[in-house]
Short mmCIF file of C-alpha atoms and ligand atoms in Angstrom, two decimals:
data_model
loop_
_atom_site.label_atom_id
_atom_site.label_comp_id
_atom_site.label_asym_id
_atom_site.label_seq_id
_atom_site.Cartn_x
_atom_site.Cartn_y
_atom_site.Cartn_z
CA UNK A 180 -89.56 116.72 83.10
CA UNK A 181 -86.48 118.84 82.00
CA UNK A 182 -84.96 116.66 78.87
CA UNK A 183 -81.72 117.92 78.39
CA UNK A 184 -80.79 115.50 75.21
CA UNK A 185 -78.85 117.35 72.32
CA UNK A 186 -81.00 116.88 69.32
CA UNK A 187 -78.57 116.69 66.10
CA UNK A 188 -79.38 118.30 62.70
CA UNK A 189 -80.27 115.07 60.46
CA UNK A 190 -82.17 115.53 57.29
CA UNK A 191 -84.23 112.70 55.68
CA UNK A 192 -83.26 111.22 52.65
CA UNK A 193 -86.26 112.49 50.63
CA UNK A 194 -84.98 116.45 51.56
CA UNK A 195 -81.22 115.26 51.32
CA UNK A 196 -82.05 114.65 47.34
CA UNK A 197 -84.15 117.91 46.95
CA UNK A 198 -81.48 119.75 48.37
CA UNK A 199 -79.02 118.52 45.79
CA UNK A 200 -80.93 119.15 43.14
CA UNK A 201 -82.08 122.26 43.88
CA UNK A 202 -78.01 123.27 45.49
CA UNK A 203 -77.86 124.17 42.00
CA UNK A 204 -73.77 123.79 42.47
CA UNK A 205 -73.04 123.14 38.66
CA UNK A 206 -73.88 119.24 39.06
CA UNK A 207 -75.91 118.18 36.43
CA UNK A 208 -77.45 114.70 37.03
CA UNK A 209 -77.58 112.23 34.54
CA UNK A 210 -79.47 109.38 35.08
CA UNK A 211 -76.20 107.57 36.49
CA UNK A 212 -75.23 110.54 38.45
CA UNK A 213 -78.51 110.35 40.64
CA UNK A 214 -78.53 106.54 41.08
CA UNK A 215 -74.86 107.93 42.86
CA UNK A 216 -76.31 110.64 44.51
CA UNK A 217 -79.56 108.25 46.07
CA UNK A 218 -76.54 105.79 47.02
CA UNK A 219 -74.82 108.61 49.17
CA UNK A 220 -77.84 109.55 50.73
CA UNK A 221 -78.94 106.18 51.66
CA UNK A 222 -75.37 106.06 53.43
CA UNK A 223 -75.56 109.50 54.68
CA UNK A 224 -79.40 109.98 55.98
CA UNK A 225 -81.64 108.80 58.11
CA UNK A 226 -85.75 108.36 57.54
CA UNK A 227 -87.68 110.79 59.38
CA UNK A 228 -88.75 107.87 61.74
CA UNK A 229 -85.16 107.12 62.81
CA UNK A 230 -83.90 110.95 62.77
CA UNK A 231 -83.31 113.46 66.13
CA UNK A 232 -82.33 111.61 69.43
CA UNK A 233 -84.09 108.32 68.34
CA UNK A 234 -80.25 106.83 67.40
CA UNK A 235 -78.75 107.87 70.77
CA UNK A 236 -77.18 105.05 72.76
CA UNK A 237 -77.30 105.36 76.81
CA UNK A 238 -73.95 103.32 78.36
CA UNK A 239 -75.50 100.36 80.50
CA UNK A 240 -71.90 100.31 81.97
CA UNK A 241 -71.02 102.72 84.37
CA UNK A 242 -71.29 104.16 88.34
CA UNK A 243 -75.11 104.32 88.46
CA UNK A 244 -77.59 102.51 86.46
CA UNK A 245 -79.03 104.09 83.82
CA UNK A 246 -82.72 105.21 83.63
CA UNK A 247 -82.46 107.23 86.76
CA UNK A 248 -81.11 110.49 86.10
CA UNK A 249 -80.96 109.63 82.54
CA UNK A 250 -83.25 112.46 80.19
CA UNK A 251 -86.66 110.60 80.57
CA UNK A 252 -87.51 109.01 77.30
CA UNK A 253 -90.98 109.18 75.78
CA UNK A 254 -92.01 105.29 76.75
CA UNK A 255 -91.79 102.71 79.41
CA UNK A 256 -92.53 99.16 80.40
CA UNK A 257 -91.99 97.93 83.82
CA UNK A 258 -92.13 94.08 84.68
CA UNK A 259 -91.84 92.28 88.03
CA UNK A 260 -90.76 88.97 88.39
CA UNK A 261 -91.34 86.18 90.77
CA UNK A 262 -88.74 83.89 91.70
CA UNK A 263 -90.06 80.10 90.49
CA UNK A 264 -86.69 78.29 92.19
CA UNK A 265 -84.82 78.63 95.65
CA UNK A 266 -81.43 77.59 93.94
CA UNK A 267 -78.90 80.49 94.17
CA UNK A 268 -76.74 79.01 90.92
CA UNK A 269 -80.33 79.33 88.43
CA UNK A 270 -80.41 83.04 89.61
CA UNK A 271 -76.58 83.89 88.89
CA UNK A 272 -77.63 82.14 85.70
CA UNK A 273 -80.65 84.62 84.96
CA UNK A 274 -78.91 87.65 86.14
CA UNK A 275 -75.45 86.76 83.72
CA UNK A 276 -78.25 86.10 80.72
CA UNK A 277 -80.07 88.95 81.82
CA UNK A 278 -76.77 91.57 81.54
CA UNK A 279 -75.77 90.08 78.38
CA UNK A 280 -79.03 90.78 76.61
CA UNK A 281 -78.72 94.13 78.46
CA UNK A 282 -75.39 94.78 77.26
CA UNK A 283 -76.40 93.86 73.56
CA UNK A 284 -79.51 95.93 72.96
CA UNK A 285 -78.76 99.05 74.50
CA UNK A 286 -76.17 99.35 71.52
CA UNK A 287 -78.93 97.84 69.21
CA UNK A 288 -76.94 94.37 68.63
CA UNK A 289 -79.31 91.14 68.22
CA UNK A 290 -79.56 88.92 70.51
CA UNK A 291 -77.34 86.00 69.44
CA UNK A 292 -76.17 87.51 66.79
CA UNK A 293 -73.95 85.82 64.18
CA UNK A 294 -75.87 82.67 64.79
CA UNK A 295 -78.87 80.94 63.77
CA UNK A 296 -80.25 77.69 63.25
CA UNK A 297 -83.31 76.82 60.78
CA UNK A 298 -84.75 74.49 63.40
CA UNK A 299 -84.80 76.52 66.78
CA UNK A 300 -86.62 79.45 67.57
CA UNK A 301 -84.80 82.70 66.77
CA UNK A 302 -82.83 83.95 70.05
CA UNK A 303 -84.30 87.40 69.22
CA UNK A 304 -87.77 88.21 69.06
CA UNK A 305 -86.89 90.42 66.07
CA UNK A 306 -89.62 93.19 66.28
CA UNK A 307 -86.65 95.64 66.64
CA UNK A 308 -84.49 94.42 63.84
CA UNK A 309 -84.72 97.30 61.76
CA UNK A 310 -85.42 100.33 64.36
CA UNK A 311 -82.65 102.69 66.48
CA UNK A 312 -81.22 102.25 69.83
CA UNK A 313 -83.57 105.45 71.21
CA UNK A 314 -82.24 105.99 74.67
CA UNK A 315 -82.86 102.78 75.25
CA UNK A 316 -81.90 102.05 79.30
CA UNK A 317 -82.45 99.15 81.47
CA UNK A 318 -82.99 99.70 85.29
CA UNK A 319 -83.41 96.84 87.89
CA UNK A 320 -84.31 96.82 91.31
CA UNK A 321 -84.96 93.67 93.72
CA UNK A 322 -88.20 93.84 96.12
CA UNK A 323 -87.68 92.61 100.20
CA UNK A 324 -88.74 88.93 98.85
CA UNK A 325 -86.01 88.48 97.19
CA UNK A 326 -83.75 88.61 100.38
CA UNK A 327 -86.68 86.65 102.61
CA UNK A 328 -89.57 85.70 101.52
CA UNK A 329 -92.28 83.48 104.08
CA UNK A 330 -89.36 83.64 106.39
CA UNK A 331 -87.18 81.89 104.27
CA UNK A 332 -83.82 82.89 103.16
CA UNK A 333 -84.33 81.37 99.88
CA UNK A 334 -80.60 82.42 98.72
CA UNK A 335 -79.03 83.14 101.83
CA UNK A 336 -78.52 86.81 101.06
CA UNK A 337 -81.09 87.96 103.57
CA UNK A 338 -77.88 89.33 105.57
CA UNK A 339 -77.03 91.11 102.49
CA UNK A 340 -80.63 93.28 102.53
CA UNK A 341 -79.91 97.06 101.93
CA UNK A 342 -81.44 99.37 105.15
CA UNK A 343 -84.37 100.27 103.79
CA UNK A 344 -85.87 97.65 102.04
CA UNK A 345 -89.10 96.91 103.21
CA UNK A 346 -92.75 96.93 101.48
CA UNK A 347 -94.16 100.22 101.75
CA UNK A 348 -96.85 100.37 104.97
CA UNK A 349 -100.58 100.15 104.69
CA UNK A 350 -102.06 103.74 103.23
CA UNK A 351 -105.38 105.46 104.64
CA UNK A 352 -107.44 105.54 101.09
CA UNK A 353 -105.57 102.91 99.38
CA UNK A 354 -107.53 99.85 97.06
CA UNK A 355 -104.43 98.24 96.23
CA UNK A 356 -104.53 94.99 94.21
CA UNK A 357 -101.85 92.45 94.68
CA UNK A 358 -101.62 92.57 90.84
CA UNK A 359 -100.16 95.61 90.63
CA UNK A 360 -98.03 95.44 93.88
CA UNK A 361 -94.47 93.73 95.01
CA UNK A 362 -92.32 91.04 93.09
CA UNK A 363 -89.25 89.62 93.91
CA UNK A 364 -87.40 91.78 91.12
CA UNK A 365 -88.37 94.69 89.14
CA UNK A 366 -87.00 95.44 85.21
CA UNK A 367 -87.92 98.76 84.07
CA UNK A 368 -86.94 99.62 80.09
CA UNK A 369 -87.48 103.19 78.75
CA UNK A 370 -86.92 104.15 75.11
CA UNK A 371 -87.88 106.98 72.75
CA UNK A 372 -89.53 104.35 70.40
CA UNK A 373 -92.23 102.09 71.70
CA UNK A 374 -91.57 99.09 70.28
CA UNK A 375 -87.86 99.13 70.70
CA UNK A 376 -88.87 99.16 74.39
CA UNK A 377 -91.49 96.31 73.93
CA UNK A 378 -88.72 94.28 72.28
CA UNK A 379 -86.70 95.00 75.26
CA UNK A 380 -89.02 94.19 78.04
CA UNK A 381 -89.98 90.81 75.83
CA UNK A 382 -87.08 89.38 75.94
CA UNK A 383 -86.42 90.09 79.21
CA UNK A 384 -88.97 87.77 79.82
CA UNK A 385 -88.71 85.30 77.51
CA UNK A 386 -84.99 84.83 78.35
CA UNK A 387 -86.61 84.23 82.52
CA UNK A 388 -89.12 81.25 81.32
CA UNK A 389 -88.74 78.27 83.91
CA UNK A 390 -86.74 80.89 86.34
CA UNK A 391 -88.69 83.55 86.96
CA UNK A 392 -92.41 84.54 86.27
CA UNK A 393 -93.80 88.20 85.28
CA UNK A 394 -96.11 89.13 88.26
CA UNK A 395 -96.84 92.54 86.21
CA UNK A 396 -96.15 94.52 83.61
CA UNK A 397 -97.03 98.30 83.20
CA UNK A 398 -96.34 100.69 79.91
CA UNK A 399 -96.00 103.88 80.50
CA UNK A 400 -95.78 107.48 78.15
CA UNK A 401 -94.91 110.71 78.29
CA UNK A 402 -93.87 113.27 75.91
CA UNK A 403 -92.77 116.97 76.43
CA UNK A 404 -90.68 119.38 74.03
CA UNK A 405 -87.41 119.02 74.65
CA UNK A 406 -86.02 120.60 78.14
CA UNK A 407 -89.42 121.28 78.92
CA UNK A 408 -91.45 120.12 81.81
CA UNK A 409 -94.02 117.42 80.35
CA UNK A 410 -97.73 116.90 81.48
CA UNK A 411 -99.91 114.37 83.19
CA UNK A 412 -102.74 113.19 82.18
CA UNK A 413 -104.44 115.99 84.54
CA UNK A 414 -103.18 118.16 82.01
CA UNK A 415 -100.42 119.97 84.54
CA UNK A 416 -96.72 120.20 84.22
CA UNK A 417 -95.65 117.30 86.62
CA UNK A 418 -91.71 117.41 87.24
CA UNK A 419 -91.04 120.64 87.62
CA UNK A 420 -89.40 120.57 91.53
CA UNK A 421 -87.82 117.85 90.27
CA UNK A 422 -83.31 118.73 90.40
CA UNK A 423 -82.27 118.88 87.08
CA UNK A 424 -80.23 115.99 85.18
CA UNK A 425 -77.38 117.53 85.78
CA UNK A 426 -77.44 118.23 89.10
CA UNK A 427 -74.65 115.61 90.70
CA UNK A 428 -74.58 117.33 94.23
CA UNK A 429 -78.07 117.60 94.43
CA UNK A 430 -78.19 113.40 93.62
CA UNK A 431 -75.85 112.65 96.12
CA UNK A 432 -77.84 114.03 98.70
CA UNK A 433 -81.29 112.72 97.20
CA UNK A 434 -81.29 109.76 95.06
CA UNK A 435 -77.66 107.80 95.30
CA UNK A 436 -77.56 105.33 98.77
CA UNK A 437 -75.28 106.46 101.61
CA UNK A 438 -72.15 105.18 103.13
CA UNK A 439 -74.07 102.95 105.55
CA UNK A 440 -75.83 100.67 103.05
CA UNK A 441 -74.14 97.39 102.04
CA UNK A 442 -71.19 97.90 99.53
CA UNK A 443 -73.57 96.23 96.06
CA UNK A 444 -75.69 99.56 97.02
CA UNK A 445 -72.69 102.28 96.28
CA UNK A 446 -74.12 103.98 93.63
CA UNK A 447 -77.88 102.33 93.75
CA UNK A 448 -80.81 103.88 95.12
CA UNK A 449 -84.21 102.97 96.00
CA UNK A 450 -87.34 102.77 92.86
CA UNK A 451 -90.79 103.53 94.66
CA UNK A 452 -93.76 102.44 92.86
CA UNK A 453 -97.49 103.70 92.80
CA UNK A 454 -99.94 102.73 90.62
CA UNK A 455 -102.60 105.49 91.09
CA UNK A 456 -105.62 105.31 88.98
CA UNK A 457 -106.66 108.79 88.02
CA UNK A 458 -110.84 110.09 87.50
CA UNK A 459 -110.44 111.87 84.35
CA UNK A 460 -114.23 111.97 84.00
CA UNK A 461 -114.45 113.83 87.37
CA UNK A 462 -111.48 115.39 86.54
CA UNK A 463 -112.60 117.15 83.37
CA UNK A 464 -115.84 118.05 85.13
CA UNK A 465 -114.26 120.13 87.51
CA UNK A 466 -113.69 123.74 87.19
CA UNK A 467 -110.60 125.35 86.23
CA UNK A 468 -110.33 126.90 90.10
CA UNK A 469 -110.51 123.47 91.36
CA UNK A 470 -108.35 122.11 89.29
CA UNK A 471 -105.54 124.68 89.96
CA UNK A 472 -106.32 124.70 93.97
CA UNK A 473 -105.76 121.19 93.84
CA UNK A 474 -101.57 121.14 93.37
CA UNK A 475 -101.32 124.97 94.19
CA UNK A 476 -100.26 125.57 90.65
CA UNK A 477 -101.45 127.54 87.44
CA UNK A 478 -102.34 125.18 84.83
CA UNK A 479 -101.05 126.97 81.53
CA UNK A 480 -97.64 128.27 83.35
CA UNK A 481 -97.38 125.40 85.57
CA UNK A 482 -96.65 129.09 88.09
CA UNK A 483 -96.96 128.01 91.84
CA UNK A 484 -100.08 130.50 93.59
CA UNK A 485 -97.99 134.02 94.08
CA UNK A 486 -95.74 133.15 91.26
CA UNK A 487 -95.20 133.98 87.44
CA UNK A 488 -93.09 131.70 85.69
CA UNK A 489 -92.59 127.99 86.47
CA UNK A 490 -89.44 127.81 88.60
CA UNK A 491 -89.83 130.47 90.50
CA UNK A 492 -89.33 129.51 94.16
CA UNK A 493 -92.50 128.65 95.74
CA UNK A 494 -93.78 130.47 98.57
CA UNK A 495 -95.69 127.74 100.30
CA UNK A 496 -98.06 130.36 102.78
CA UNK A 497 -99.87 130.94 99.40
CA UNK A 498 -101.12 127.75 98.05
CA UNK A 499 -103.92 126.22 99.62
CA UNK A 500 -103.58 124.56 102.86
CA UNK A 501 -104.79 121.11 101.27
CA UNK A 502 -103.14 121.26 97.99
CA UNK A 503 -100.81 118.95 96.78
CA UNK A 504 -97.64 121.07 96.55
CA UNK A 505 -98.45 122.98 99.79
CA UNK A 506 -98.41 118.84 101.55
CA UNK A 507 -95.26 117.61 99.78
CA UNK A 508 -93.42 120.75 100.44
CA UNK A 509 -94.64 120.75 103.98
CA UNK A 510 -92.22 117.70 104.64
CA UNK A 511 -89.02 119.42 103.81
CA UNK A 512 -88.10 116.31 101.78
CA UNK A 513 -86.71 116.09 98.34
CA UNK A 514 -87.01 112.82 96.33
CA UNK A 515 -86.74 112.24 92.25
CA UNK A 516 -89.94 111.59 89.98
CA UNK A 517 -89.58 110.16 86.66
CA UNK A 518 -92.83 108.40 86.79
CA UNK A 519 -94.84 107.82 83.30
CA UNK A 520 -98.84 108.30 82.37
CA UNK A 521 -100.49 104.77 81.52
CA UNK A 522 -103.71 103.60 79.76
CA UNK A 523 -106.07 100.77 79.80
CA UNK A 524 -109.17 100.71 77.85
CA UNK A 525 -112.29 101.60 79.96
CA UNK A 526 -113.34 100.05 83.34
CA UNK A 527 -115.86 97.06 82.48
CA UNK A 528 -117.75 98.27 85.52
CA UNK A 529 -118.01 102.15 85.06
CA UNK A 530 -117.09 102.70 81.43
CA UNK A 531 -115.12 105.07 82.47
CA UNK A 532 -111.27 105.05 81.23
CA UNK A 533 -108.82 103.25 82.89
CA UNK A 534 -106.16 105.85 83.41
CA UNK A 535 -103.53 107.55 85.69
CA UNK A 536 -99.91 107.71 86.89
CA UNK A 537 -97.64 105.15 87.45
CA UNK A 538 -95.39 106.88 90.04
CA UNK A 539 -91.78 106.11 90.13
CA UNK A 540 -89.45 108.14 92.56
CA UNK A 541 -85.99 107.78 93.28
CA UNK A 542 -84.61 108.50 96.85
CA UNK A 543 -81.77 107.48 99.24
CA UNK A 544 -83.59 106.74 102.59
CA UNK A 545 -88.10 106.19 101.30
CA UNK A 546 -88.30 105.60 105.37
CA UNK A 547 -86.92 109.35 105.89
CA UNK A 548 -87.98 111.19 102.42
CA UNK A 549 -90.69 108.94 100.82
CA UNK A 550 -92.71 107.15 103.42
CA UNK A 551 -93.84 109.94 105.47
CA UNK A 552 -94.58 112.17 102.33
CA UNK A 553 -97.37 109.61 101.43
CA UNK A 554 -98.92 109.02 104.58
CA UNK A 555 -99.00 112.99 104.51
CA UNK A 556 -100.77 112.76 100.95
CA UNK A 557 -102.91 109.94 101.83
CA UNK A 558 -104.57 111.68 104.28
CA UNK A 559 -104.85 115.03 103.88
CA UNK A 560 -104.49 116.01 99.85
CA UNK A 561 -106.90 116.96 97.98
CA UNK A 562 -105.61 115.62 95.19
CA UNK A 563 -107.54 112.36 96.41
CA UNK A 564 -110.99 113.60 95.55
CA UNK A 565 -109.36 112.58 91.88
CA UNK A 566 -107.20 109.47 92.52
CA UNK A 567 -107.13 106.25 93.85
CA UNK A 568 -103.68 104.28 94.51
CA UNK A 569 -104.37 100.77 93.51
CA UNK A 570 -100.79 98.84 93.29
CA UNK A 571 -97.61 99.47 95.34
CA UNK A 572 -93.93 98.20 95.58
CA UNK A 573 -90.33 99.11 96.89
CA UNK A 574 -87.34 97.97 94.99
CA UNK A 575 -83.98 98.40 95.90
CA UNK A 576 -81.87 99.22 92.65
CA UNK A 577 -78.18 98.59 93.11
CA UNK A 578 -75.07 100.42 92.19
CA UNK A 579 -74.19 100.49 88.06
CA UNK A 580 -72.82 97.58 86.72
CA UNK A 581 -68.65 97.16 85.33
CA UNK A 582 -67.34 95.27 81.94
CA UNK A 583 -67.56 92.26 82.86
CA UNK A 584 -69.73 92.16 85.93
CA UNK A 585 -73.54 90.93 85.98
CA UNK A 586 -76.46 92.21 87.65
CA UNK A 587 -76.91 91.20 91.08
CA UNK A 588 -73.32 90.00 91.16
CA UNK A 589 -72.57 91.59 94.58
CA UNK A 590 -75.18 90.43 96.19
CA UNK A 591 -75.43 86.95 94.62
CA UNK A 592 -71.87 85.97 95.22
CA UNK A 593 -68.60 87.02 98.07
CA UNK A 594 -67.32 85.74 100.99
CA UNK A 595 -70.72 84.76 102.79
CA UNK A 596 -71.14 81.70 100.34
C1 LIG B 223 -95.58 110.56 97.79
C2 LIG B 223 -95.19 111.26 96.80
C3 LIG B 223 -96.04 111.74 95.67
C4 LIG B 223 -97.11 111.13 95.04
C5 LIG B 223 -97.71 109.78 95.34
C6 LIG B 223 -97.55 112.02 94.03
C7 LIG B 223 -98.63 111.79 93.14
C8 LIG B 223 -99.04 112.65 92.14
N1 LIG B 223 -98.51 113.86 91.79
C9 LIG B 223 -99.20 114.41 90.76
C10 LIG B 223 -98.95 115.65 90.14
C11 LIG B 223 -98.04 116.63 90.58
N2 LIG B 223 -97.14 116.51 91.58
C12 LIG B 223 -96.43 117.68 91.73
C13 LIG B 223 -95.43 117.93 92.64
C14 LIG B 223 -94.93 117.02 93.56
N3 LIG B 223 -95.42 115.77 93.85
C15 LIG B 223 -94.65 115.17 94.82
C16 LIG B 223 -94.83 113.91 95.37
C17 LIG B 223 -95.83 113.00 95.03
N4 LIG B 223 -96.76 113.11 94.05
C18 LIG B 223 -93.61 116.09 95.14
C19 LIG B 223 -92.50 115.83 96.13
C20 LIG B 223 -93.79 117.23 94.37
C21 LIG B 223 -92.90 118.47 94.37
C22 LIG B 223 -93.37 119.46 95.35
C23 LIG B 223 -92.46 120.66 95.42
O1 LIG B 223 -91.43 120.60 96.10
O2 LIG B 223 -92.76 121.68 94.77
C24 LIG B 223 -96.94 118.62 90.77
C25 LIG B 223 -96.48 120.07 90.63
C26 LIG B 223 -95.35 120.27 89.68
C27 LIG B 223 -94.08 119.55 90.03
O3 LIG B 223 -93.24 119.99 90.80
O4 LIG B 223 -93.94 118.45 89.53
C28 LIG B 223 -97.92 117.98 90.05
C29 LIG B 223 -98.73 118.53 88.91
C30 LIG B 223 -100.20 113.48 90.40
C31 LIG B 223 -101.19 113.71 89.26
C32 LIG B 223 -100.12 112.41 91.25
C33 LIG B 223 -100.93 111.18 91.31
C34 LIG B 223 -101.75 110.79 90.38
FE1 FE2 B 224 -97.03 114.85 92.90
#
């Protein structure tokens, strides 16, 4: 997907010092003078690890969360979280420890910071003591069960559930396995360095012990060159219909909530999730022909059939009546991807590898733009011959968060209580 993140000229420290001796600018270096100059540049310059967009800080603040039209960074991890207690003042609790942690790793603070006893466990898990920020953005979303769950209003917000927050219908196809699928709220971090989104998601979760329990938890990757359209694990550029970052008009109408949703949802939108397993052995056994009739698209150029370049505007009369693009443009329904590729060894069973898409889109209405789209797919693409959707959920992600506010605050507190 189109990453539109300025990439600043760094140089390491190792090519900051052969430049200065080689600047040939009339400094000689004594044996003081370089201890200077390896001071200045220890100051100055970054490691190669920690150079490029790897120091950039995303605001957690602001009118939307971030993590939804934010550039997507190269790694995820997505938890859900079961609600363990039915008392509304232990989940105002979780949600205020929840922002600060938020608050204090997106700009790479430690958690706790400034304090520490010898005989308690560290309030940081520490694994990202000495790394960079990376784009590092947290995005939450809260599943129908966390308004009613069993027919029980465990908070009494259930008046407070946004339109169209339900859990997506039964698929024709689908093998979905409750592991994968639903939870009462949904944490998503994304980072350009792994483990500074591991240490995010940890703590996340170690902060929730006793309040909440992780129903799952799903890493994701996916790296392109920079404002180009990355590929999945198919080998295709996936993203490319996608509106660009930038695009605010185009959000309003696709992604950001409407007018009629309750007021914590100005500025929210809903997170649809599919875990679809992908047959990469099949896959790789199929012929090139295949492959492209399946989405309708040229593999190198990402070109839709007809086409030449990329973004060309697709003329849907020639892709194949079955392919994937051909269905989803069909519908005459935009919605946002920013899902991520996953991994997980081999399947005991097959020996095959356990691989595929976890599908994230972002829309304002799934019941108008999402739902219908993947009853379409489930039936009819033949994209299916390849795939298998095996976990499932619906989250509805509210409006970004103010200085001084905490997640969930709007629906969690107000003049119903
Ligand atoms: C219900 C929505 C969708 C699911 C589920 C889905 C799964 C899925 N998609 C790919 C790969 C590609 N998808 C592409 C385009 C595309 N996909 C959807 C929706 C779903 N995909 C839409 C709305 C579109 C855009 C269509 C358009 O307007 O042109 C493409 C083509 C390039 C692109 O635009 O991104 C690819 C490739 C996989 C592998 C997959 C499940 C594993
Ligand atoms: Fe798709």
């Amino acid at each position: 997907m189109p990453n539109t993140t300025a990439k600043p000229t760094k140089y390491s420290r190792r090519e900051m010092l052969k430049m200065s001796a080689l600047a040939g600018a009339g400094i000689a270096v004594g044996a003081s003078g370089l201890g200077t100059i390896t001071a200045i540049a220890d100051k100055l310059f970054v490691s190669p690890a920690e150079n490029d967009d790897k120091k950039q800080t995303v605001p957690f603040y602001g009118a939307h969360q971030a993590g939804i039209i934010t550039p997507q960074q190269s790694y995820s991890y997505t938890a859900s979280f079961n609600l363990l207690t039915d008392d509304r003042q232990q989940v105002i609790k979780l949600f205020k420890k929840w922002t600060e942690i938020a608050a204090a790793m997106t700009v790479g603070q430690e958690i706790g910071s400034g304090f520490s006893n010898d005989w308690l466990p560290p309030k940081d898990t520490g694994e990202a003591e000495d790394l960079s920020t990376a784009n590092l953005t947290i995005t939450y979303g809260l599943g129908s069960t966390f308004f009613r769950k069993d027919g029980k209003d465990r908070f009494g917000v259930a008046s407070r559930k946004p339109k169209y927050l339900r859990d997506i219908p039964k698929m024709p196809g689908e093998a979905l396995d409750e592991a994968y699928t639903g939870g009462d709220i949904c944490i998503q971090v994304c980072a350009d360095i792994q483990q500074t989104a591991f240490h995010a998601i940890r703590n996340f979760i170690k902060n929730a012990i006793g309040t909440a329990e992780v129903k799952w938890i799903q890493g994701g990757f996916l790296s392109a060159p920079t404002g180009k359209t990355g590929r999945n694990l198919f080998g295709f550029k996936d993203g490319t219909a996608n509106r660009s970052v930038k695009d605010k008009s185009g959000h309003q109408k696709i992604i950001w909530a409407d007018s009629s949703e309750p007021s914590w949802m100005i500025g929210g939108t809903y997170m649809a999730i599919r875990k679809i397993k992908m047959f990469l052995e099949v896959w790789d056994r199929s012929s090139l022909k295949d492959q492209e009739d399946t989405f309708g698209r040229k593999k190198d150029s990402g070109a839709a059939y007809g086409n030449v370049k990329e973004h060309q505007e697709v003329n849907a009369e020639k892709l194949p009546a079955n392919s994937h693009v051909r269905l989803a443009k069909s519908m005459k329904q935009e919605i946002f991807r920013r899902g991520y590729s996953y991994t997980d060894g081999i399947d005991q069973k097959t020996g095959s590898i356990n691989a595929g898409l976890f599908f994230i889109s972002f829309q304002q209405n799934p019941d108008k733009q999402f739902i219908p789209m993947l009853k379409l797919m489930s039936q009819k693409d033949k994209l299916n011959e390849y795939t298998k959707h095996i976990g499932s959920a619906l989250f509805a992600c509210p409006g970004g968060i103010k200085k001084g506010q905490y997640m969930a605050q709007g629906i969690l507190e107000g003049s119903i209580f």
